[in-house]
Amino acid sequence: MAETHSLQDLQQPAVSSKVFIQRDYSSGTICKFQTKFPSELESRIGKQPFEETIQTLNNLYAEAEKLGGKSYLEGCLACLTAYTIFLCMETHYEKVLKKIARYIKDQNEKVYAPRGLLLTDPIERGLRVVEITIFEDRSIGSGR
Amino acid sequence: MLGGSSKSGGRGPSSSPLPHTVIQTSRPLRPSRYVPVSAATFFLVGSTTLFFCFTCPWLSERFSVAVPIYNGVIFLFVLANFYMATFMDPGIFPRAEEDEDKEDDFRAPLYKTVEIRGIQVRMKWCSTCRFYRPPRCSHCSVCDNCVEDFDHHCPWVNNCIGRRNYRYFFLFLLSLTAHILAVFGFGLLFILYHRQNIDRLHAIVTLAVMCVAGLFFIPVAGLTGFHIVLVARGRTTNEQVTGKFRGGVNPFTNGCWKNVSHVLCSSQAPRYLGRKKCVRNVCVQPPFLRPQLTEIQLAAKILDNGIQGDLHRSRSSLEMMESQSCDSEPPPPPKPELRYPGITRGNTEECSLLNKAPPTPTMYKYRPTYSPGKNHTALTHAYANQLSRGESLGNAKDSSSSTSSLLQASQQPGFCSQPSLDRDDASDRTPGGRERSEGSREAGGGGGIPGYSLGGHSYPSFSDPTVLSGVTSGTSSSTHTSAGAVHISEATTSASFKSLANQTPPPHHTSRNGSLSYDNLLAGTSYSSPFLSSQQRDAELHSQSPHHHHHLTNPHHRFLHRSASSTPPPHPPTPEREHLLALPPPHHHHHHHHHHHSHHHHHHSSSSSSTSRPPRFSTPHLPTRHGYPYRTRSTDAPLGSTSTTHPAHSPHPPPLGKSLSYSSAAAAEMQYRLVRKASASAGANLSQMKPLSQTNGGQPFFSPSFCSAPSSPSHLLSVSTQPGLAYTGAALQQSPTHKPQGNEVKKVTGLGGTTYEISV
């Protein structure tokens, strides 16, 4: 006899709402996100983990945009090879972006998904916002 | 270039050399776009090829083989940069998805301000891409994309130059200049050595190549020099050409050396389009963890869910009831987000952005997609309520509710950056400072003043016209009026408010609005009389305004005159009026509503004295004025009806850029002045009711002069983006809270051409 499952149980919970963390332009156009804790997340996650996530992201982006020797050498090499080096080599920024994607995935798995939240990589939004999806909590006794 | 069809917005940029996953709408092929780039390619490659074929062999034999090698390297460099500048994605932003912009278009302001290193920078809403353009981003009409760090659209490479490919463009220019110089120089050398047999083919070809090189050298070198200066100054072509930082400070510069190194040495910026979508395989399943709520958080929650707002509401309504004889309406329902705490309604992308915006008087414009009659009723109503302060604007219920809500609004600590034009959003009372539309006017479905808190404390000007319009609309008790009025008021902030500009409130309402008194009771008594009295006042004003230069540009000025001249008639403040005016001005957080309040008081007291109609506000003096520069604009749009009452009233383009709610604003302002005058000349000649009636066409009710400039000069300064605001602040500071003895009226001219009268 087939067990009957509620369709809802089998699916991902519905999206309740989305929070958008905006860019912090106070220091110029460098990629930095606001660490202000949005009120919609108050009931879902503590301030500390959230701020930590955003701060780490900010640091990573700062590292990506850093004008250091590495980026300079990369530029020179690209120039000398008539930019054909871009066909085989990954730029510094892209490397850091990969790091950021791994970090976000890790945070999602460890911190956000257990709380019914999901971070979206801001690169998918053109580095304009960090999108946090809030999932509906339909567990019994959740009181939502 | 790649087929022109794929260069459509944000999804399939054709300029990136890498394959894209999505190609969106196909745009019509426009061959004319490819003419300049084809010509450039032709001349570049063709001339250089001829140079290599005809000139270089002799040069390499005669001088050294290094000559063609050198030229070859430079030419390769030119080609590589040309290719990158042409085909690289300049930094196109992908279109925002639907959920980023949950708010209705008509409710969102057109601009948002952010503070970058202490400098206010405006971010404009891009209706195509559906987000607020980041600083330095611009929408290219040719490519139909928003481009990051937009420099310009270069027809010679048929591509936008933005963050990602600016370096290649710059290097292309440098290398092209060097290349042209080299070709011209070596060609000249060739010719000099071949003067005798100049008619040889080689010499002729070399001469031709030299001509082409010489012809292109001047514009290319000019452009190169221009961009060298831009790079050194840290500006984009767009910023330079539009004069954004003319005489000002560029917040994006880090010093010459850092600017140059940023252009040349920074890591290649990533592209946003055509990225591999990362597969998210995170499983999100309930039950979910919840944070432990601390007591503080719980307390905050209580505050947040509207209870505090309710408390405020009840408090203010009580006050209102005491002071007014009108019936008051039950408090408006809480804001949507308070109603459903679990659902995020207001927090769209823009909302959170606004929350961060500093309290500067940014120009808040509603987005062009504006649906009249719907959203702004709230605004109108809220404001109308404030203005009328208990006057029945054709609907006792409305007025009372609006007044109370206004009171509450004024007590709100902060401002919600997001305007809420919901009808239901009557009150915004979260301590979090979301100031929402207060007046829940039922008649017009007034949703209360929408986020007057647009971006913080500043946008007072926004509310003023709104209130005016609200009043106007209030009288008619129709959504439609309010919509019109709202349009007007909202148009104040900046010119870009196109849709609002075109609307004017119906004449009927305007005239009603002008009186701003107990219209119901008075049934539109004599608008002429106020007019006359205002004329008297006008005369008076003329005689009295020595110091401040007026800007006799518009009816605004006239209003001032009128209101100023309203002194003579004695006016016994009716007990009713006194009662109303005696509302204790909330000394809390300055709130523009509050200011309106005070202004109302002043205005009305003056105006009331002028007419027989019971004045609405009678407070002789304003309480501590909070610096709320609310309105800066002198709206010029005459109300339809006002023109009848005020023949002299002529429509003027709003001096401050475009505020269209002239009629309502003018009416409001007129009233305000009247009240002020009345209060100024405290016990006596308050004849100002009359001008009120004619305010319809008048100037913005809330002239900045009434802002409590002294108390918060910073506000005024920050608001000084509006020309008149700064002025107003100054003007205000000069005129102390007017004393009961009506002294002379000073006319102060704002930069925008608005004139304010200040009782000294």
mmCIF file of C-alpha atoms in Angstrom, chain B residues 461-693:
data_model
loop_
_atom_site.group_PDB
_atom_site.id
_atom_site.type_symbol
_atom_site.label_atom_id
_atom_site.label_comp_id
_atom_site.label_asym_id
_atom_site.label_seq_id
_atom_site.Cartn_x
_atom_site.Cartn_y
_atom_site.Cartn_z
ATOM 1 C CA SER B 461 8.793 69.552 0.960
ATOM 2 C CA PHE B 462 7.219 66.464 -0.167
ATOM 3 C CA SER B 463 4.641 66.545 2.393
ATOM 4 C CA ASP B 464 3.726 70.065 2.050
ATOM 5 C CA PRO B 465 2.260 70.013 -1.294
ATOM 6 C CA THR B 466 0.780 66.769 -0.433
ATOM 7 C CA VAL B 467 -0.959 68.250 2.430
ATOM 8 C CA LEU B 468 -2.132 70.992 0.320
ATOM 9 C CA SER B 469 -3.352 68.712 -2.240
ATOM 10 C CA GLY B 470 -4.782 66.661 0.456
ATOM 11 C CA VAL B 471 -6.690 69.542 1.680
ATOM 12 C CA THR B 472 -7.888 70.298 -1.690
ATOM 13 C CA SER B 473 -8.919 66.853 -2.262
ATOM 14 C CA GLY B 474 -10.292 66.591 1.123
ATOM 15 C CA THR B 475 -12.828 69.122 0.414
ATOM 16 C CA SER B 476 -14.164 67.287 -2.417
ATOM 17 C CA SER B 477 -13.844 64.060 -0.653
ATOM 18 C CA SER B 478 -12.935 62.304 -3.670
ATOM 19 C CA THR B 479 -10.130 60.126 -4.458
ATOM 20 C CA HIS B 480 -9.788 61.813 -7.640
ATOM 21 C CA THR B 481 -9.128 65.101 -6.148
ATOM 22 C CA SER B 482 -6.652 63.833 -3.841
ATOM 23 C CA ALA B 483 -5.021 62.017 -6.569
ATOM 24 C CA GLY B 484 -4.624 65.157 -8.424
ATOM 25 C CA ALA B 485 -3.448 66.926 -5.426
ATOM 26 C CA VAL B 486 -1.113 64.253 -4.597
ATOM 27 C CA HIS B 487 0.286 64.434 -7.951
ATOM 28 C CA ILE B 488 1.022 67.942 -7.443
ATOM 29 C CA SER B 489 2.574 67.568 -4.148
ATOM 30 C CA GLU B 490 4.727 64.794 -5.139
ATOM 31 C CA ALA B 491 6.010 66.535 -8.052
ATOM 32 C CA THR B 492 7.710 68.893 -5.872
ATOM 33 C CA THR B 493 10.854 67.152 -5.224
ATOM 34 C CA SER B 494 12.399 67.275 -8.514
ATOM 35 C CA ALA B 495 11.848 67.898 -12.029
ATOM 36 C CA SER B 496 11.920 64.360 -12.998
ATOM 37 C CA PHE B 497 8.559 63.781 -11.737
ATOM 38 C CA LYS B 498 6.969 63.735 -15.046
ATOM 39 C CA SER B 499 3.716 62.059 -14.496
ATOM 40 C CA LEU B 500 2.741 64.196 -11.632
ATOM 41 C CA ALA B 501 3.546 67.296 -13.412
ATOM 42 C CA ASN B 502 0.765 66.849 -15.751
ATOM 43 C CA GLN B 503 -1.889 66.747 -13.234
ATOM 44 C CA THR B 504 -3.677 69.475 -11.533
ATOM 45 C CA PRO B 505 -6.362 69.117 -9.048
ATOM 46 C CA PRO B 506 -9.814 69.852 -10.162
ATOM 47 C CA PRO B 507 -10.719 73.419 -9.844
ATOM 48 C CA HIS B 508 -13.482 72.785 -7.532
ATOM 49 C CA HIS B 509 -11.306 71.343 -4.980
ATOM 50 C CA THR B 510 -8.768 73.910 -5.307
ATOM 51 C CA SER B 511 -10.952 76.650 -4.292
ATOM 52 C CA ARG B 512 -12.265 74.678 -1.478
ATOM 53 C CA ASN B 513 -8.859 73.927 -0.451
ATOM 54 C CA GLY B 514 -7.888 77.448 -0.451
ATOM 55 C CA SER B 515 -10.022 78.278 2.388
ATOM 56 C CA LEU B 516 -8.843 75.423 4.431
ATOM 57 C CA SER B 517 -11.276 76.329 7.004
ATOM 58 C CA TYR B 518 -14.413 74.766 8.063
ATOM 59 C CA ASP B 519 -15.503 74.557 4.576
ATOM 60 C CA ASN B 520 -18.409 72.507 5.374
ATOM 61 C CA LEU B 521 -19.765 75.111 7.578
ATOM 62 C CA LEU B 522 -18.789 77.994 5.584
ATOM 63 C CA ALA B 523 -19.939 76.395 2.456
ATOM 64 C CA GLY B 524 -17.416 78.122 0.489
ATOM 65 C CA THR B 525 -18.064 81.566 1.570
ATOM 66 C CA SER B 526 -16.706 84.385 -0.222
ATOM 67 C CA TYR B 527 -13.506 83.597 -1.708
ATOM 68 C CA SER B 528 -13.436 87.046 -2.823
ATOM 69 C CA SER B 529 -13.182 88.498 0.544
ATOM 70 C CA PRO B 530 -10.088 86.678 1.466
ATOM 71 C CA PHE B 531 -8.747 87.752 -1.746
ATOM 72 C CA LEU B 532 -9.375 91.296 -1.001
ATOM 73 C CA SER B 533 -7.923 91.072 2.354
ATOM 74 C CA SER B 534 -4.967 89.423 0.931
ATOM 75 C CA GLN B 535 -4.565 92.292 -1.353
ATOM 76 C CA GLN B 536 -4.510 94.518 1.575
ATOM 77 C CA ARG B 537 -1.974 92.370 3.064
ATOM 78 C CA ASP B 538 -0.110 92.444 -0.083
ATOM 79 C CA ALA B 539 0.141 96.124 0.105
ATOM 80 C CA GLU B 540 1.295 95.845 3.580
ATOM 81 C CA LEU B 541 3.820 93.342 2.722
ATOM 82 C CA HIS B 542 5.261 95.493 0.101
ATOM 83 C CA SER B 543 5.825 98.174 2.542
ATOM 84 C CA GLN B 544 7.258 95.887 5.017
ATOM 85 C CA SER B 545 9.691 93.826 3.267
ATOM 86 C CA PRO B 546 12.855 95.643 3.332
ATOM 87 C CA HIS B 547 15.515 93.181 3.866
ATOM 88 C CA HIS B 548 14.802 90.166 1.985
ATOM 89 C CA HIS B 549 14.950 90.426 -1.620
ATOM 90 C CA HIS B 550 12.032 88.999 -3.120
ATOM 91 C CA HIS B 551 11.901 87.123 -6.072
ATOM 92 C CA LEU B 552 8.934 88.377 -7.805
ATOM 93 C CA THR B 553 8.459 85.594 -10.046
ATOM 94 C CA ASN B 554 5.356 83.906 -9.294
ATOM 95 C CA PRO B 555 2.161 83.831 -7.510
ATOM 96 C CA HIS B 556 4.095 82.735 -4.604
ATOM 97 C CA HIS B 557 5.250 86.128 -4.251
ATOM 98 C CA ARG B 558 1.882 87.487 -4.640
ATOM 99 C CA PHE B 559 0.672 85.304 -1.967
ATOM 100 C CA LEU B 560 3.226 86.547 0.277
ATOM 101 C CA HIS B 561 2.161 89.954 -0.431
ATOM 102 C CA ARG B 562 -1.327 89.159 0.156
ATOM 103 C CA SER B 563 -0.762 87.403 3.292
ATOM 104 C CA ALA B 564 1.471 90.048 4.496
ATOM 105 C CA SER B 565 -1.016 92.670 3.950
ATOM 106 C CA SER B 566 -3.624 91.030 5.896
ATOM 107 C CA THR B 567 -2.721 92.692 9.049
ATOM 108 C CA PRO B 568 -5.100 95.511 9.461
ATOM 109 C CA PRO B 569 -8.418 93.925 10.002
ATOM 110 C CA PRO B 570 -8.866 93.165 13.563
ATOM 111 C CA HIS B 571 -9.704 89.756 14.301
ATOM 112 C CA PRO B 572 -11.184 88.297 17.337
ATOM 113 C CA PRO B 573 -10.098 84.762 17.383
ATOM 114 C CA THR B 574 -13.086 82.693 17.850
ATOM 115 C CA PRO B 575 -12.985 80.443 20.776
ATOM 116 C CA GLU B 576 -13.193 77.594 18.479
ATOM 117 C CA ARG B 577 -10.155 78.618 16.703
ATOM 118 C CA GLU B 578 -8.265 79.256 19.779
ATOM 119 C CA HIS B 579 -9.200 75.926 20.941
ATOM 120 C CA LEU B 580 -7.955 74.301 17.872
ATOM 121 C CA LEU B 581 -4.865 76.234 17.757
ATOM 122 C CA ALA B 582 -4.208 75.599 21.315
ATOM 123 C CA LEU B 583 -3.191 72.117 20.539
ATOM 124 C CA PRO B 584 -0.047 71.644 22.365
ATOM 125 C CA PRO B 585 2.507 71.481 19.747
ATOM 126 C CA PRO B 586 4.281 68.280 20.203
ATOM 127 C CA HIS B 587 7.722 68.923 21.181
ATOM 128 C CA HIS B 588 8.910 65.576 20.365
ATOM 129 C CA HIS B 589 10.814 64.527 17.548
ATOM 130 C CA HIS B 590 10.508 66.950 14.974
ATOM 131 C CA HIS B 591 8.474 65.636 12.357
ATOM 132 C CA HIS B 592 7.521 67.321 9.329
ATOM 133 C CA HIS B 593 4.052 66.739 10.167
ATOM 134 C CA HIS B 594 4.700 68.482 13.243
ATOM 135 C CA HIS B 595 6.036 71.305 11.379
ATOM 136 C CA HIS B 596 3.108 71.391 9.276
ATOM 137 C CA HIS B 597 1.295 71.539 12.392
ATOM 138 C CA SER B 598 3.005 74.508 13.665
ATOM 139 C CA HIS B 599 2.846 76.113 10.419
ATOM 140 C CA HIS B 600 -0.707 75.506 10.249
ATOM 141 C CA HIS B 601 -1.089 77.097 13.497
ATOM 142 C CA HIS B 602 0.595 80.138 12.456
ATOM 143 C CA HIS B 603 -0.955 80.365 9.225
ATOM 144 C CA HIS B 604 -4.309 79.791 10.369
ATOM 145 C CA SER B 605 -4.163 82.164 13.127
ATOM 146 C CA SER B 606 -3.277 84.837 10.770
ATOM 147 C CA SER B 607 -5.719 83.789 8.264
ATOM 148 C CA SER B 608 -8.461 83.358 10.676
ATOM 149 C CA SER B 609 -8.144 86.797 11.869
ATOM 150 C CA SER B 610 -8.706 88.055 8.483
ATOM 151 C CA THR B 611 -11.973 86.483 7.836
ATOM 152 C CA SER B 612 -15.017 85.869 9.659
ATOM 153 C CA ARG B 613 -14.593 82.241 9.263
ATOM 154 C CA PRO B 614 -13.365 80.566 12.267
ATOM 155 C CA PRO B 615 -9.743 80.173 11.829
ATOM 156 C CA ARG B 616 -8.398 76.819 12.009
ATOM 157 C CA PHE B 617 -5.290 77.462 13.812
ATOM 158 C CA SER B 618 -4.783 80.082 16.240
ATOM 159 C CA THR B 619 -1.604 79.462 17.990
ATOM 160 C CA PRO B 620 0.066 82.700 18.170
ATOM 161 C CA HIS B 621 3.455 81.312 17.954
ATOM 162 C CA LEU B 622 5.023 78.178 17.019
ATOM 163 C CA PRO B 623 6.604 76.080 19.589
ATOM 164 C CA THR B 624 10.129 75.105 19.153
ATOM 165 C CA ARG B 625 10.511 74.723 15.552
ATOM 166 C CA HIS B 626 12.170 71.716 14.389
ATOM 167 C CA GLY B 627 14.256 72.253 11.469
ATOM 168 C CA TYR B 628 12.273 70.669 8.923
ATOM 169 C CA PRO B 629 12.804 72.096 5.687
ATOM 170 C CA TYR B 630 9.960 70.580 4.211
ATOM 171 C CA ARG B 631 9.257 72.343 1.458
ATOM 172 C CA THR B 632 11.282 74.068 -0.724
ATOM 173 C CA ARG B 633 9.401 74.371 -3.617
ATOM 174 C CA SER B 634 7.191 77.070 -4.641
ATOM 175 C CA THR B 635 4.789 75.244 -6.640
ATOM 176 C CA ASP B 636 3.431 77.023 -9.488
ATOM 177 C CA ALA B 637 0.806 74.956 -10.983
ATOM 178 C CA PRO B 638 -2.280 76.893 -10.503
ATOM 179 C CA LEU B 639 -5.300 75.090 -9.526
ATOM 180 C CA GLY B 640 -8.047 75.227 -11.889
ATOM 181 C CA SER B 641 -10.386 76.930 -9.636
ATOM 182 C CA THR B 642 -7.874 79.127 -8.149
ATOM 183 C CA SER B 643 -7.443 80.931 -11.279
ATOM 184 C CA THR B 644 -10.907 82.114 -10.954
ATOM 185 C CA THR B 645 -10.335 83.347 -7.533
ATOM 186 C CA HIS B 646 -6.965 84.635 -8.167
ATOM 187 C CA PRO B 647 -6.848 86.061 -11.504
ATOM 188 C CA ALA B 648 -3.447 87.284 -10.870
ATOM 189 C CA HIS B 649 -2.291 83.912 -10.294
ATOM 190 C CA SER B 650 -0.330 82.746 -13.152
ATOM 191 C CA PRO B 651 1.121 79.391 -13.608
ATOM 192 C CA HIS B 652 4.768 79.377 -13.323
ATOM 193 C CA PRO B 653 7.109 76.603 -13.794
ATOM 194 C CA PRO B 654 8.156 75.584 -10.395
ATOM 195 C CA PRO B 655 11.301 77.320 -9.653
ATOM 196 C CA LEU B 656 12.773 74.528 -7.794
ATOM 197 C CA GLY B 657 12.598 72.226 -10.534
ATOM 198 C CA LYS B 658 9.511 71.170 -11.187
ATOM 199 C CA SER B 659 7.065 71.043 -8.507
ATOM 200 C CA LEU B 660 3.800 70.803 -10.039
ATOM 201 C CA SER B 661 1.553 70.966 -7.149
ATOM 202 C CA TYR B 662 1.562 74.601 -7.368
ATOM 203 C CA SER B 663 -1.997 75.155 -6.868
ATOM 204 C CA SER B 664 -2.348 73.059 -3.845
ATOM 205 C CA ALA B 665 0.945 74.038 -2.515
ATOM 206 C CA ALA B 666 0.246 77.596 -3.116
ATOM 207 C CA ALA B 667 -3.006 77.329 -1.415
ATOM 208 C CA ALA B 668 -1.428 75.721 1.497
ATOM 209 C CA GLU B 669 1.254 78.222 1.641
ATOM 210 C CA MET B 670 -1.112 81.001 1.446
ATOM 211 C CA GLN B 671 -3.009 79.697 4.304
ATOM 212 C CA TYR B 672 0.050 79.158 6.159
ATOM 213 C CA ARG B 673 1.097 82.649 5.690
ATOM 214 C CA LEU B 674 -2.201 83.837 6.728
ATOM 215 C CA VAL B 675 -2.129 81.846 9.816
ATOM 216 C CA ARG B 676 1.256 83.076 10.502
ATOM 217 C CA LYS B 677 0.329 86.571 10.063
ATOM 218 C CA ALA B 678 -2.591 86.113 12.250
ATOM 219 C CA SER B 679 -0.554 84.654 14.914
ATOM 220 C CA ALA B 680 2.058 87.228 14.461
ATOM 221 C CA SER B 681 -0.275 89.995 15.053
ATOM 222 C CA ALA B 682 -1.642 88.261 17.902
ATOM 223 C CA GLY B 683 -4.426 89.831 19.331
ATOM 224 C CA ALA B 684 -5.375 92.001 16.629
ATOM 225 C CA ASN B 685 -5.617 92.519 13.103
ATOM 226 C CA LEU B 686 -5.972 89.082 11.913
ATOM 227 C CA SER B 687 -7.754 89.230 8.801
ATOM 228 C CA GLN B 688 -6.157 86.418 7.180
ATOM 229 C CA MET B 689 -8.911 84.158 6.610
ATOM 230 C CA LYS B 690 -9.488 85.734 3.340
ATOM 231 C CA PRO B 691 -6.292 84.881 1.751
ATOM 232 C CA LEU B 692 -6.878 81.396 2.687
ATOM 233 C CA SER B 693 -9.702 81.093 0.413
#
